[in-house]
Coordinates of C-alpha atoms in Angstrom, one line a residue:
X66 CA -93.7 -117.9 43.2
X67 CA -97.0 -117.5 45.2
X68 CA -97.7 -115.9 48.4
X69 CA -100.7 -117.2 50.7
X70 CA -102.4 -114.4 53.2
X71 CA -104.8 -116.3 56.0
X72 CA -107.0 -113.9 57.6
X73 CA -108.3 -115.1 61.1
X74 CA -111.6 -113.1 61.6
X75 CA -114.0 -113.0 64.4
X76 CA -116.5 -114.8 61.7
X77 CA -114.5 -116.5 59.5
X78 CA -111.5 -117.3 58.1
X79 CA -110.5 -116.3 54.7
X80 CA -107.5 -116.8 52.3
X81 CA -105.8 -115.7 49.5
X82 CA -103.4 -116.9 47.0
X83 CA -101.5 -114.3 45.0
X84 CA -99.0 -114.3 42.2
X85 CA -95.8 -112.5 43.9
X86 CA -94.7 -110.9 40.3
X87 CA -97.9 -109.3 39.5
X88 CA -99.2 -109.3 43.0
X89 CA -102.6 -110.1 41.4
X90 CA -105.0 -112.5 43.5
X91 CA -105.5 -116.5 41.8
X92 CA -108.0 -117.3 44.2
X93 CA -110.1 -116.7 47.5
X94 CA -111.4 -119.2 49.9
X95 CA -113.1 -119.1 53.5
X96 CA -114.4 -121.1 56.1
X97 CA -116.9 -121.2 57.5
X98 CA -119.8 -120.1 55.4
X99 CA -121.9 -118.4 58.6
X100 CA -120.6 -116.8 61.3
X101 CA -118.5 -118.3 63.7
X102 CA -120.1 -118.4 67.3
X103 CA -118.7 -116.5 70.1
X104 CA -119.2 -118.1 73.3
X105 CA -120.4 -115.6 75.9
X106 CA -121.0 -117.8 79.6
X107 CA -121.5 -114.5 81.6
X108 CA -122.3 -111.2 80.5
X109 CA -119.5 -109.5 78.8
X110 CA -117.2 -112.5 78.2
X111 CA -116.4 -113.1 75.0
X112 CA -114.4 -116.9 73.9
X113 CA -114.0 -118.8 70.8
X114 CA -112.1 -122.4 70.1
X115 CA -108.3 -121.6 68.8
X116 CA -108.4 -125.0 67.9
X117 CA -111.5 -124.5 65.6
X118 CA -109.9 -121.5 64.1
X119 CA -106.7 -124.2 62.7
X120 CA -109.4 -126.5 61.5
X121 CA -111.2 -123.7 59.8
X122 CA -107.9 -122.6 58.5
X123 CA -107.1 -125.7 57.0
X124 CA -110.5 -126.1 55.4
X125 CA -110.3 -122.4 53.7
X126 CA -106.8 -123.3 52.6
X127 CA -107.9 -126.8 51.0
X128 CA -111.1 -125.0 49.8
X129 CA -108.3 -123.1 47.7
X130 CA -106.5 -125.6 47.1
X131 CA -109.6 -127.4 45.2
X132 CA -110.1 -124.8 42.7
X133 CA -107.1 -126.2 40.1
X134 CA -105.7 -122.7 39.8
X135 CA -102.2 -123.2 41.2
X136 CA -99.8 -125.4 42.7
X137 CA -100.0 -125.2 46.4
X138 CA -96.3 -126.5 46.4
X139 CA -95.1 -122.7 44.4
X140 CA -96.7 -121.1 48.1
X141 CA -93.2 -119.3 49.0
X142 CA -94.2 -117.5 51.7
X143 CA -97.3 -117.0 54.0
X144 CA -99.0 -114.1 56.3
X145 CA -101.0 -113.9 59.2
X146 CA -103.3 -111.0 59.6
X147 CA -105.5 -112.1 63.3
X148 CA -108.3 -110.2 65.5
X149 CA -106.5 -108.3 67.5
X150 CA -105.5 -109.1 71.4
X151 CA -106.6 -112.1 72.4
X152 CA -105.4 -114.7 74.8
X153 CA -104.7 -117.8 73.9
X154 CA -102.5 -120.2 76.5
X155 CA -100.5 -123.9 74.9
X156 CA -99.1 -126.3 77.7
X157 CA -95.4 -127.8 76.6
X158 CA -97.4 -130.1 74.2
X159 CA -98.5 -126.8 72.5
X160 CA -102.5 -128.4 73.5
X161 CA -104.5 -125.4 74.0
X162 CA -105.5 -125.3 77.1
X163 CA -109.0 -123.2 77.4
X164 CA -111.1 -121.2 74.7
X165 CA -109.4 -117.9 73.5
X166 CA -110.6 -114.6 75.3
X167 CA -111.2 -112.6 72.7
X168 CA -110.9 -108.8 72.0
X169 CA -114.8 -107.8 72.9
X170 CA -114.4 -110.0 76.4
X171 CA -114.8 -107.1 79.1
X172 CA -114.1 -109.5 82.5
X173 CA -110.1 -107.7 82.8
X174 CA -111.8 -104.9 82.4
X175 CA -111.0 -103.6 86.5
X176 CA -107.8 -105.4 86.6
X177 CA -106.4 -103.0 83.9
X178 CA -108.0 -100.3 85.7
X179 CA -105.9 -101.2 88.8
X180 CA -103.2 -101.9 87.5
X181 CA -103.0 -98.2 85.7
X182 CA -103.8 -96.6 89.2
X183 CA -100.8 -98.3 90.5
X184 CA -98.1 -98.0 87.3
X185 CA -99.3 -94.7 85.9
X186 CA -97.3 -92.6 89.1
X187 CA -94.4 -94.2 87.5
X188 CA -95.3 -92.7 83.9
X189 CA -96.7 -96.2 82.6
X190 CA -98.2 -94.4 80.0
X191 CA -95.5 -92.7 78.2
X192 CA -93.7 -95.6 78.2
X193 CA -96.1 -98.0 77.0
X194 CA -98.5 -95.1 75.5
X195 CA -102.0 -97.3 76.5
X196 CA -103.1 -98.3 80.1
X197 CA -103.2 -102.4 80.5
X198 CA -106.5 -101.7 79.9
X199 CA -108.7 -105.1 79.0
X200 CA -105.8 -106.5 77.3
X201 CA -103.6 -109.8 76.5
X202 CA -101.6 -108.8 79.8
X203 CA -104.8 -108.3 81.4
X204 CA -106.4 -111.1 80.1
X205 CA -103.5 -113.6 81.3
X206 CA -104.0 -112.1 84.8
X207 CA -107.4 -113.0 84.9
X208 CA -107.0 -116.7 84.3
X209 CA -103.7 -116.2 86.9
X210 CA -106.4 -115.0 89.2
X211 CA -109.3 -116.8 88.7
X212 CA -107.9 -120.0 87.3
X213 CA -104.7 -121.2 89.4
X214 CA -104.5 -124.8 88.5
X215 CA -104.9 -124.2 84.7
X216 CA -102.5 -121.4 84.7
X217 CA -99.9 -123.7 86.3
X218 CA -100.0 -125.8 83.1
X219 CA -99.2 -122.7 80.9
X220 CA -96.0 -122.9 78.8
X221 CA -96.6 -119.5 76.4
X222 CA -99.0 -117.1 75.6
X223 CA -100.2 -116.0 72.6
X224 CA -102.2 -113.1 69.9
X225 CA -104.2 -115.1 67.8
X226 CA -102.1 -114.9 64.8
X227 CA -99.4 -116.3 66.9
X228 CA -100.8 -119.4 67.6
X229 CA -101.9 -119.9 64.0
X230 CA -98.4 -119.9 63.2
X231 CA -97.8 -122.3 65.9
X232 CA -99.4 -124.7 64.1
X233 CA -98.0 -124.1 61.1
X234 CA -94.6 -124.1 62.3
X235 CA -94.5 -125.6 65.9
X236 CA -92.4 -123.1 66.4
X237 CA -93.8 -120.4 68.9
X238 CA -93.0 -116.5 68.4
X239 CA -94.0 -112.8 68.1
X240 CA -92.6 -109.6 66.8
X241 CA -93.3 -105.9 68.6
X242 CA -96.1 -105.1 67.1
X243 CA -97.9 -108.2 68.8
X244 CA -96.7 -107.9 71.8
X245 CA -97.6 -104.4 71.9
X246 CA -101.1 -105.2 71.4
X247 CA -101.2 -106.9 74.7
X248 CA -99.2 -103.5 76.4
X249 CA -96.3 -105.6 76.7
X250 CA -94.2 -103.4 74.9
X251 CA -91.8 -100.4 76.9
X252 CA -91.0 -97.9 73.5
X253 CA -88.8 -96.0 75.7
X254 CA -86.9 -98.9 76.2
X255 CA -87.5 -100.5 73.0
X256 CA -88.4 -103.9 74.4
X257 CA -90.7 -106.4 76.2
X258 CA -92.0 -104.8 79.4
X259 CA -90.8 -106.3 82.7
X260 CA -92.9 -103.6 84.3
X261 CA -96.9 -105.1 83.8
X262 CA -95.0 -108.4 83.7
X263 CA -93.9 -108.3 87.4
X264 CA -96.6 -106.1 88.6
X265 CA -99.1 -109.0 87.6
X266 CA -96.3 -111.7 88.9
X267 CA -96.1 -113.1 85.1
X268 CA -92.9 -115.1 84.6
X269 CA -91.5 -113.5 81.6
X270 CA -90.9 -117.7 79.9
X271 CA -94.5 -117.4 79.4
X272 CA -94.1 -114.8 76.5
X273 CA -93.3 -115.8 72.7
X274 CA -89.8 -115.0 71.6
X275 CA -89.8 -112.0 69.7
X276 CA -88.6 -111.0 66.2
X277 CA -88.7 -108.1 63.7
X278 CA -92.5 -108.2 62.5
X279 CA -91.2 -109.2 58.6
X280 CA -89.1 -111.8 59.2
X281 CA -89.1 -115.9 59.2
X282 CA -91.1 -117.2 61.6
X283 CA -90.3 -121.2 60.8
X284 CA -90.5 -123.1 57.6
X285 CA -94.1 -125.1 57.3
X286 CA -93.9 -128.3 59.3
X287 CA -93.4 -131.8 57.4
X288 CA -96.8 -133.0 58.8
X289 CA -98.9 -129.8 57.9
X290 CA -97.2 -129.4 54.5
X291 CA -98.5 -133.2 53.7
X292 CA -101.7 -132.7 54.9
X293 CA -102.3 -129.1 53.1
X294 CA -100.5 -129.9 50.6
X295 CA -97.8 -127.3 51.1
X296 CA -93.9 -127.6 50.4
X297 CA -92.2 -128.0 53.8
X298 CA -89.9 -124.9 52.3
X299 CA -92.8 -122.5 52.6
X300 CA -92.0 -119.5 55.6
X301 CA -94.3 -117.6 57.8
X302 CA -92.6 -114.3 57.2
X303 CA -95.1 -111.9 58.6
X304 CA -98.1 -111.3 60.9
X305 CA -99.6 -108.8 62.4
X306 CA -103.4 -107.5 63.8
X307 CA -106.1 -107.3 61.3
X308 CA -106.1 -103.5 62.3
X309 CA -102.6 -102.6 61.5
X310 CA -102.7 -105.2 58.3
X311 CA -105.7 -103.6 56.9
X312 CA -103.8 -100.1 57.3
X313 CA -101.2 -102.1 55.1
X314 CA -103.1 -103.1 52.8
X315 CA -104.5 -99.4 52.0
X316 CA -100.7 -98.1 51.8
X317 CA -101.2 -96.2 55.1
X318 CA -97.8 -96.4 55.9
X319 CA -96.6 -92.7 56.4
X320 CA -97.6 -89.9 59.3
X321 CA -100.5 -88.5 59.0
X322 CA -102.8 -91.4 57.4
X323 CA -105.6 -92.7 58.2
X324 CA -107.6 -96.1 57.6
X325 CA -111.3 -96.7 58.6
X326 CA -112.9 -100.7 58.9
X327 CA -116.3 -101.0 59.7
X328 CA -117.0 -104.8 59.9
X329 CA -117.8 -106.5 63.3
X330 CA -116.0 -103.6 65.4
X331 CA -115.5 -100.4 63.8
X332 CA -111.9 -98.8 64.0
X333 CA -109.9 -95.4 63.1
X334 CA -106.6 -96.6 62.4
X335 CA -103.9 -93.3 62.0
X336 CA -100.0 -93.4 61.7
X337 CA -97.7 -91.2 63.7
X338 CA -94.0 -90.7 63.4
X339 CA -93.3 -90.0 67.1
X340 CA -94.7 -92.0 70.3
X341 CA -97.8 -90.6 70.9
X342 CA -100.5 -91.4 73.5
X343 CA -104.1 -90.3 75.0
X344 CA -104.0 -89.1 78.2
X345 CA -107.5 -90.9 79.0
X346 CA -106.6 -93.9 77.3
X347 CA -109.4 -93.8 74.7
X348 CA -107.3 -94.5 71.7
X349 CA -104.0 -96.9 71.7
X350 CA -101.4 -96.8 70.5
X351 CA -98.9 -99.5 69.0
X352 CA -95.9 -100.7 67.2
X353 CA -97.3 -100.1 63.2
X354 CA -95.6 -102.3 61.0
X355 CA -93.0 -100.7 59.7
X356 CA -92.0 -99.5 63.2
X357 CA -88.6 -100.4 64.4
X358 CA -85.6 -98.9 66.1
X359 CA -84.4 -96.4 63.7
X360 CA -87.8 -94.7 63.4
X361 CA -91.0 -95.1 65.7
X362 CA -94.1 -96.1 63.4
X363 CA -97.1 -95.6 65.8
X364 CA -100.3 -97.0 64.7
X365 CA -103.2 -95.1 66.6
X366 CA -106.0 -97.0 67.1
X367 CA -109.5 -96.2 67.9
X368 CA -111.9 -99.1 68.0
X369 CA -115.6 -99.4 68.1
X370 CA -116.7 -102.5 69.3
X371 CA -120.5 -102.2 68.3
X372 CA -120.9 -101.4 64.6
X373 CA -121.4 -104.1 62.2
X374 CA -122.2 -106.6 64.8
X375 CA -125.2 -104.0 65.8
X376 CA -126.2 -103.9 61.8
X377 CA -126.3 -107.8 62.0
X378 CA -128.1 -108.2 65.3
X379 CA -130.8 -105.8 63.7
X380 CA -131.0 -107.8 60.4
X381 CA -131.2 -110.8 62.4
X382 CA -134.1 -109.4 64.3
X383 CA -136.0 -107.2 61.9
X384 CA -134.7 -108.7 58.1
X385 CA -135.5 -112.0 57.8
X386 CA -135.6 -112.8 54.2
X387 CA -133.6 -109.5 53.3
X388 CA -129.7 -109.5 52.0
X389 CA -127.5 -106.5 52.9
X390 CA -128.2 -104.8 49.4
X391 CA -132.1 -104.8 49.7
X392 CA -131.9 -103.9 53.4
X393 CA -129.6 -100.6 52.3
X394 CA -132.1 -100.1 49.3
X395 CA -134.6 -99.9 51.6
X396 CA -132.9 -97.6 53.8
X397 CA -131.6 -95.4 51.3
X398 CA -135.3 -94.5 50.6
X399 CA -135.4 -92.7 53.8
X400 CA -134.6 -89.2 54.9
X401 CA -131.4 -87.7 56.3
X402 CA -132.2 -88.4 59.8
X403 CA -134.6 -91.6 60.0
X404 CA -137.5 -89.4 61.1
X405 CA -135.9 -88.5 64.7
X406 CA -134.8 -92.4 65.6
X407 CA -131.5 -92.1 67.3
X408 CA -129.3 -95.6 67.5
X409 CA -126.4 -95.7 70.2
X410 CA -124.2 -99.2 69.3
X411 CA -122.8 -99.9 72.5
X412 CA -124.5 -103.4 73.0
X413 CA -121.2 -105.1 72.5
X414 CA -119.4 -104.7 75.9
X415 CA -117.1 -102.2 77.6
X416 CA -116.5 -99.2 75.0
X417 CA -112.5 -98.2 75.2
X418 CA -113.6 -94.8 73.9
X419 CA -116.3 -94.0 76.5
X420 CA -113.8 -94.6 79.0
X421 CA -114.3 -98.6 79.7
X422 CA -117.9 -97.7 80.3
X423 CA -120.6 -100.1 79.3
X424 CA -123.1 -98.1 77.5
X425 CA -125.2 -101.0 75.9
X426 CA -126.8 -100.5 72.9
X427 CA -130.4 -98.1 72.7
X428 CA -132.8 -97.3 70.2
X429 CA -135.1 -93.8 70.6
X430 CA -137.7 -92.0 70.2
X431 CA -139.3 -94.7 67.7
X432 CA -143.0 -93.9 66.4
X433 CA -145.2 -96.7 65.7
X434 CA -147.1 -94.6 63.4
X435 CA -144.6 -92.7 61.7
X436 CA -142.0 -95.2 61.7
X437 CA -141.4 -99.0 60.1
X438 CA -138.6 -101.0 59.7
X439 CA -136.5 -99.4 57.2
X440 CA -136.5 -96.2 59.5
X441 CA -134.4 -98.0 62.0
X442 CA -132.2 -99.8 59.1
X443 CA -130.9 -96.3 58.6
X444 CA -130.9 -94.8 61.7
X445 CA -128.7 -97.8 62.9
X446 CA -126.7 -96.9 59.9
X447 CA -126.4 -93.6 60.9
X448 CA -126.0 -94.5 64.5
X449 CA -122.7 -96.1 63.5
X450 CA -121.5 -93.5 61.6
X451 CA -122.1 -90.8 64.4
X452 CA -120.1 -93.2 66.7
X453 CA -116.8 -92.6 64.2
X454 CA -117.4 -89.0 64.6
X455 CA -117.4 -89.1 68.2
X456 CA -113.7 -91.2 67.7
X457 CA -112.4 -89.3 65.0
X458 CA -112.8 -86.0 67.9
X459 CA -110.8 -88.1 69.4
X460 CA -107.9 -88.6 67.3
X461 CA -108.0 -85.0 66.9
X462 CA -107.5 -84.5 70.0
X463 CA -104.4 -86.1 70.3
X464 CA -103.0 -83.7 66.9
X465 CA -103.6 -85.8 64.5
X466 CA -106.2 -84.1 61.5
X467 CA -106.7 -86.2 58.7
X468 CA -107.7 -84.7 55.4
X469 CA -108.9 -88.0 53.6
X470 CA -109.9 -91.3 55.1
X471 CA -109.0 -94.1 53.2
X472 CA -111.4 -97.4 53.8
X473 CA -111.6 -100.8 51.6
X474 CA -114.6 -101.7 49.9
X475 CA -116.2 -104.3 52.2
X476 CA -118.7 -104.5 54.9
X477 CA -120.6 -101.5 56.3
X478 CA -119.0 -99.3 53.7
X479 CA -120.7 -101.2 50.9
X480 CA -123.9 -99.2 52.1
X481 CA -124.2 -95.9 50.1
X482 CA -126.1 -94.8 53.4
X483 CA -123.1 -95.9 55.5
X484 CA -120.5 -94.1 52.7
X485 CA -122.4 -90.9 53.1
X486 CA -123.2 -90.9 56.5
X487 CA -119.6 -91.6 57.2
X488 CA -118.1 -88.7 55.0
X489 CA -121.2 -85.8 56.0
X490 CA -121.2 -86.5 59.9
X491 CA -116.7 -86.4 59.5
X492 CA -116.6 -83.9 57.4
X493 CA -113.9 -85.7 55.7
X494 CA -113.6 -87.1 52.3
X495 CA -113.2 -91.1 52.0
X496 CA -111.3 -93.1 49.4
X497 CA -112.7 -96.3 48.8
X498 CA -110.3 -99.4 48.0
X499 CA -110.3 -102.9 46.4
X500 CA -108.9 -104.2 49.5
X501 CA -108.8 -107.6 51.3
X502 CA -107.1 -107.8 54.8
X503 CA -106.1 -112.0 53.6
X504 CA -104.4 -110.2 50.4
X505 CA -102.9 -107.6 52.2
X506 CA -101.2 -110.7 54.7
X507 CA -100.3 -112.7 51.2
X508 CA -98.7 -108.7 50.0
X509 CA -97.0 -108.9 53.5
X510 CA -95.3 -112.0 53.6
X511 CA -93.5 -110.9 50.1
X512 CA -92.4 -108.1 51.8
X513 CA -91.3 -110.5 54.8
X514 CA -89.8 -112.7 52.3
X515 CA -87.6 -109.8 50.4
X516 CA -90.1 -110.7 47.2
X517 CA -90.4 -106.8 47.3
X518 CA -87.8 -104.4 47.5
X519 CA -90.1 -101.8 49.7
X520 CA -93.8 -101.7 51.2
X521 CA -94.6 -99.0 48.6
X522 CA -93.9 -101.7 45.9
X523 CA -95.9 -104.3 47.6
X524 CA -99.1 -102.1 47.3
X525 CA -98.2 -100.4 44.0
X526 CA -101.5 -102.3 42.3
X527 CA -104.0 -100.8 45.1
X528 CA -107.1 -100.3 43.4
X529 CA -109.3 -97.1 44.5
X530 CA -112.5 -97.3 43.6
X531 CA -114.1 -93.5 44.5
X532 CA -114.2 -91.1 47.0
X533 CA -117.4 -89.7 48.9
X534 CA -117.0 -85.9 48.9
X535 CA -119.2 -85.0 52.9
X536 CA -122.4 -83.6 51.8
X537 CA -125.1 -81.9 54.0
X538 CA -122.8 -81.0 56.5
X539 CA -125.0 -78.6 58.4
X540 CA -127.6 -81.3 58.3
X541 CA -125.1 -83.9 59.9
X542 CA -123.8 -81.5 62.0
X543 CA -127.1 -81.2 64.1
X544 CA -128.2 -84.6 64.1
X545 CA -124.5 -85.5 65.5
X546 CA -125.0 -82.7 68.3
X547 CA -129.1 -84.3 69.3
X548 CA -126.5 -88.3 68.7
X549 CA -123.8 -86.9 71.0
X550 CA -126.7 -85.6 73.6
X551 CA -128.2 -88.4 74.3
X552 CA -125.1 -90.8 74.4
X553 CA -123.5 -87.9 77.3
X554 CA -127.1 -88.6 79.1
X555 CA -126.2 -92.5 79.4
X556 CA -122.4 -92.1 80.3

C-alpha cells in the first residue's frame, strides 16, 4: 500500500509517494520549477489561479508518476497539506470563479477590524479565540462587498486544500480545523459559527460540509484516476494548513511544543491543551489536528509574513549568479551583527503581530565604505531571526515557554547564520528534522486511512538531524534591544 502527500505551496507544488509499512519516501516530485507568481493589482493584494494550482498538481503527480518507482494504482490514500486561509469561490459547476485571495492579501484588513469592534462586546474572542481578522470570513465579505454580481454566482467557499480535493473528488468539504482557519469555528460551542456568518449576512449553504479532519473525504473520481493514473479506490483522508501539517510532521502533537518554518512566511507554531487566545489578537489560535470533542488541541500560531520572501527579494536584487549556499558562505564570513546594518522584513503586507500594521520592509544604517553585499546578506538573515524573537515574546505572553524548538531542515534554516541567529537571539535550543510538509500529508492520510494505529506511530521514523545549542547570548541580546528600537520607532 502507498500513501501520496500533495503539498500546495505559495511557490510550488510538491509531492510525495511513501511506502505505508515502512513509512519511507519512494519518490518526490514538484511543479513548477520557479516560483509561482502572485498577482498583486493594488498594493497589498495578494491572488494566484486555483485552477493553475490543479494543473500544477497534476504535473508534480505525473512528474512522479514517470520515475518507474511504483505503481500509481497501490496509492491507498492521499493528503492535503495547503497555504493557509485563502478564499477560493466554485459556482454549481464547481468553475472557479476569480483568482484565490491568498494568505498575505491585506484588502479585509478594516473589515476584520470592524467586525471585531462590533462582536468582541459579545466575547467573540473567547469563543472563537482570533478576531475575523484578514481572514477567509473576511475575505468572502470583501468580494460580497465589492463584487455583488460575482458573489451571486457563488455556490461554496473554500481553504485551498479544499478545493484541491474538490477536484480530486468533486466532492466539496472541510473538517474544523479548516474552517477554523477562516474564524468560522465557535469552540465553545464546538461548531461552525453562525455568529461572523450573519454579522457579514453570509448564507451559511455557502460553507463546505464539515467532517472530522482524518476521515474520507471522497474516493478519487473515475475521470482524474484515468488521467493520473490513479485507482478510482484511492480516498482523500486528510487535510489540513501547511502550518498545522508541518507541526505534524515534527511530532508536535502534545502541550507544550513548539514548531518553527521559515520559508516564504515565517511562523511559531505551539500546541495547547485548553482554548487559549491573545487578548490583542497577535497570535491565533486553531483547531490542531488532533483536536476534537473529547479534548481541545489548540494550535497557536504566530506568523511572519516577511522572512524568506525578504531573503529572496534580496538575492534577486543583490545575488545574481549566487545559489543559497554561496550567498550563506559569504555571509557567514561576517561578524555577529553585520557591522551595525539593521533589517526590518515587513515588506510583505499587513503584519498580524504588529497589530495589522503595515510596517514595510527597511534597511539601516548602511556604510558605503564599510559595508558590501554580504553585510546585508546577514543582516537580513539576522533581521529575520530578530523578528521570531519579537513573536516568540509573544507566545510567552500568552503562558506558553517552550524549552526546545523543533524546525525541519529546509529553507531559511539551511543557513548556519539563520540556525544560529535563530537559537542566540531565542535563547532556545532548536532540533533540526528531516522533514517534508508533502511527506508529512502522505504520513497523514495513513493515519486518516487507519494504516496507523496512532499519530505517534505515523512519525515513529522522524529523523533529527542536530540541535543548535543559543550561543553569544549577551551579544544577541543587545543587537535584539538596538532591532526591537528601531522597529517601536516605525509602529
Amino acid at each position: 500500500m502507498l500513501l501520496l502527500g500533495i503539498d500546495l505551496g505559495t511557490s510550488f507544488i510538491k509531492v510525495s509517494v511513501l511506502d505505508a509499512q515502512t513509512g519511507k519516501r519512494i519518490v518526490s516530485a514538484q511543479y513548477p520549477e520557479t516560483e509561482s507568481e502572485i498577482i498583486s493589482q493594488q498594493k497589498g493584494w495578494a491572488e494566484q489561479d486555483p485552477d493553475l494550482w490543479w494543473q500544477n498538481t497534476k504535473k508534480a503527480i505525473l512528474k512522479a508518476n514517470a520515475s518507474g518507482q511504483y505503481d500509481p494504482k497501490d496509492i491507498a490514500a492521499i493528503g492535503i497539506a495547503y497555504q493557509m486561509h485563502g478564499l477560493v469561490v466554485v459556482d454549481k459547476e464547481q468553475n472557479v470563479l476569480r483568482n484565490s485571495i491568498i494568505w498575505c492579501d491585506s484588502r479585509a484588513v478594516e473589515i476584520g477590524n470592524e467586525a471585531f469592534q462590533s462582536l468582541e462586546p459579545q466575547g467573540f474572542l473567547k469563543s472563537h479565540l482570533n478576531s475575523p481578522g484578514n481572514f477567509t470570513a473576511s475575505k468572502l465579505s470583501w468580494v460580497k462587498n465589492n463584487e455583488p454580481a460575482l458573489y451571486e454566482k457563488v455556490h461554496k467557499f473554500m481553504l485551498p486544500g479544499d478545493f484541491l480535493c474538490m477536484c480530486l473528488t468533486k466532492q466539496i468539504n472541510s473538517n474544523p480545523s479548516s474552517i477554523s482557519e477562516g474564524i468560522l469555528w465557535d469552540f465553545e460551542k464546538d461548531a461552525l459559527s453562525d455568529t461572523l456568518l450573519d454579522y457579514y449576512g453570509i448564507d451559511q449553504a455557502l460553507v463546505p460540509d464539515v467532517q472530522p479532519i482524518f476521515s474520507n473525504y471522497g474516493s478519487i473520481d473515475k475521470g482524474v484516476a484515468a488521467e493520473l493514473g490513479l485507482s478510482e479506490k484511492a480516498i482523500v483522508s486528510y487535510k489540513a494548513g501547511d502550518q498545522p501539517n508541518n507541526a505534524l510532521s515534527l511530532g508536535v502533537i502534545d502541550a507544550g511544543e513548539v514548531a518553527a518554518t521559515a520559508g516564504t512566511s515565517g511562523v511559531i507554531y505551539a500546541v495547547a491543551d485548553h482554548l487559549i487566545f491573545d487578548k490583542q489578537s497577535r497570535v491565533n489560535s486553531f483547531a490542531h489536528v488532533n483536536h476534537s470533542k473529547d479534548q481541545s488541541n489548540i494550535g497557536v500560531l504566530l506568523c511572519i509574513n516577511g522572512t524568506g520572501i525578504q531573503n529572496s527579494w534580496i538575492k534577486k536584487l543583490t545575488a545574481q549568479g549566487l545559489d543559497y549556499d554561496q550567498i550563506n558562505q559569504k555571509a557567514a564570513d561576517i561578524a555577529i551583527g553585520s557591522e551595525g546594518i539593521v533589517v526590518l522584513p515587513f515588506g510583505n503586507g499587513a503584519e498580524r503581530m504588529l497589530n495589522n500594521k503595515t510596517v514595510n520592509g527597511h534597511i539601516e544604517n548602511l556604510d558605503f565604505v564599510r559595508h558590501d553585499a554580504a553585510h546585508i546578506w546577514r543582516a537580513v538573515q539576522e533581521g529575520i531571526a530578530h523578528s521570531f524573537r519579537y513573536g516568540l515574546d509573544i507566545i510567552k505572553e500568552n503562558e506558553i515557554h517552550p524549552t526546545v524548538i523543533k524546525a525541519g531542515y529546509a529553507n531559511m534554516f539551511l543557513s548556519p547564520v539563520f540556525q544560529q541567529s535563530f537559537a542566540g537571539v531565542t535563547n532556545v535550543p532548536v532540533e533540526l528534522y528531516e522533514n517534508d510538509g508533502s511527506v508529512g500529508a502522505a504520513l497523514g492520510a495513513g493515519i486518516g486511512a487507519q494504516v496507523y494505529k496512532d499519530k505517534k506511530e505515523a512519525f515513529s521514523g522522524l529523523k533529527k538531524i542536530k540541535t543548535i545549542e543559543p550561543q553569544d547570548k549577551e551579544t544577541y541580546n543587545e543587537l535584539y534591544a538596538n532591532w526591537k528600537e528601531s522597529l517601536l520607532q516605525k509602529l
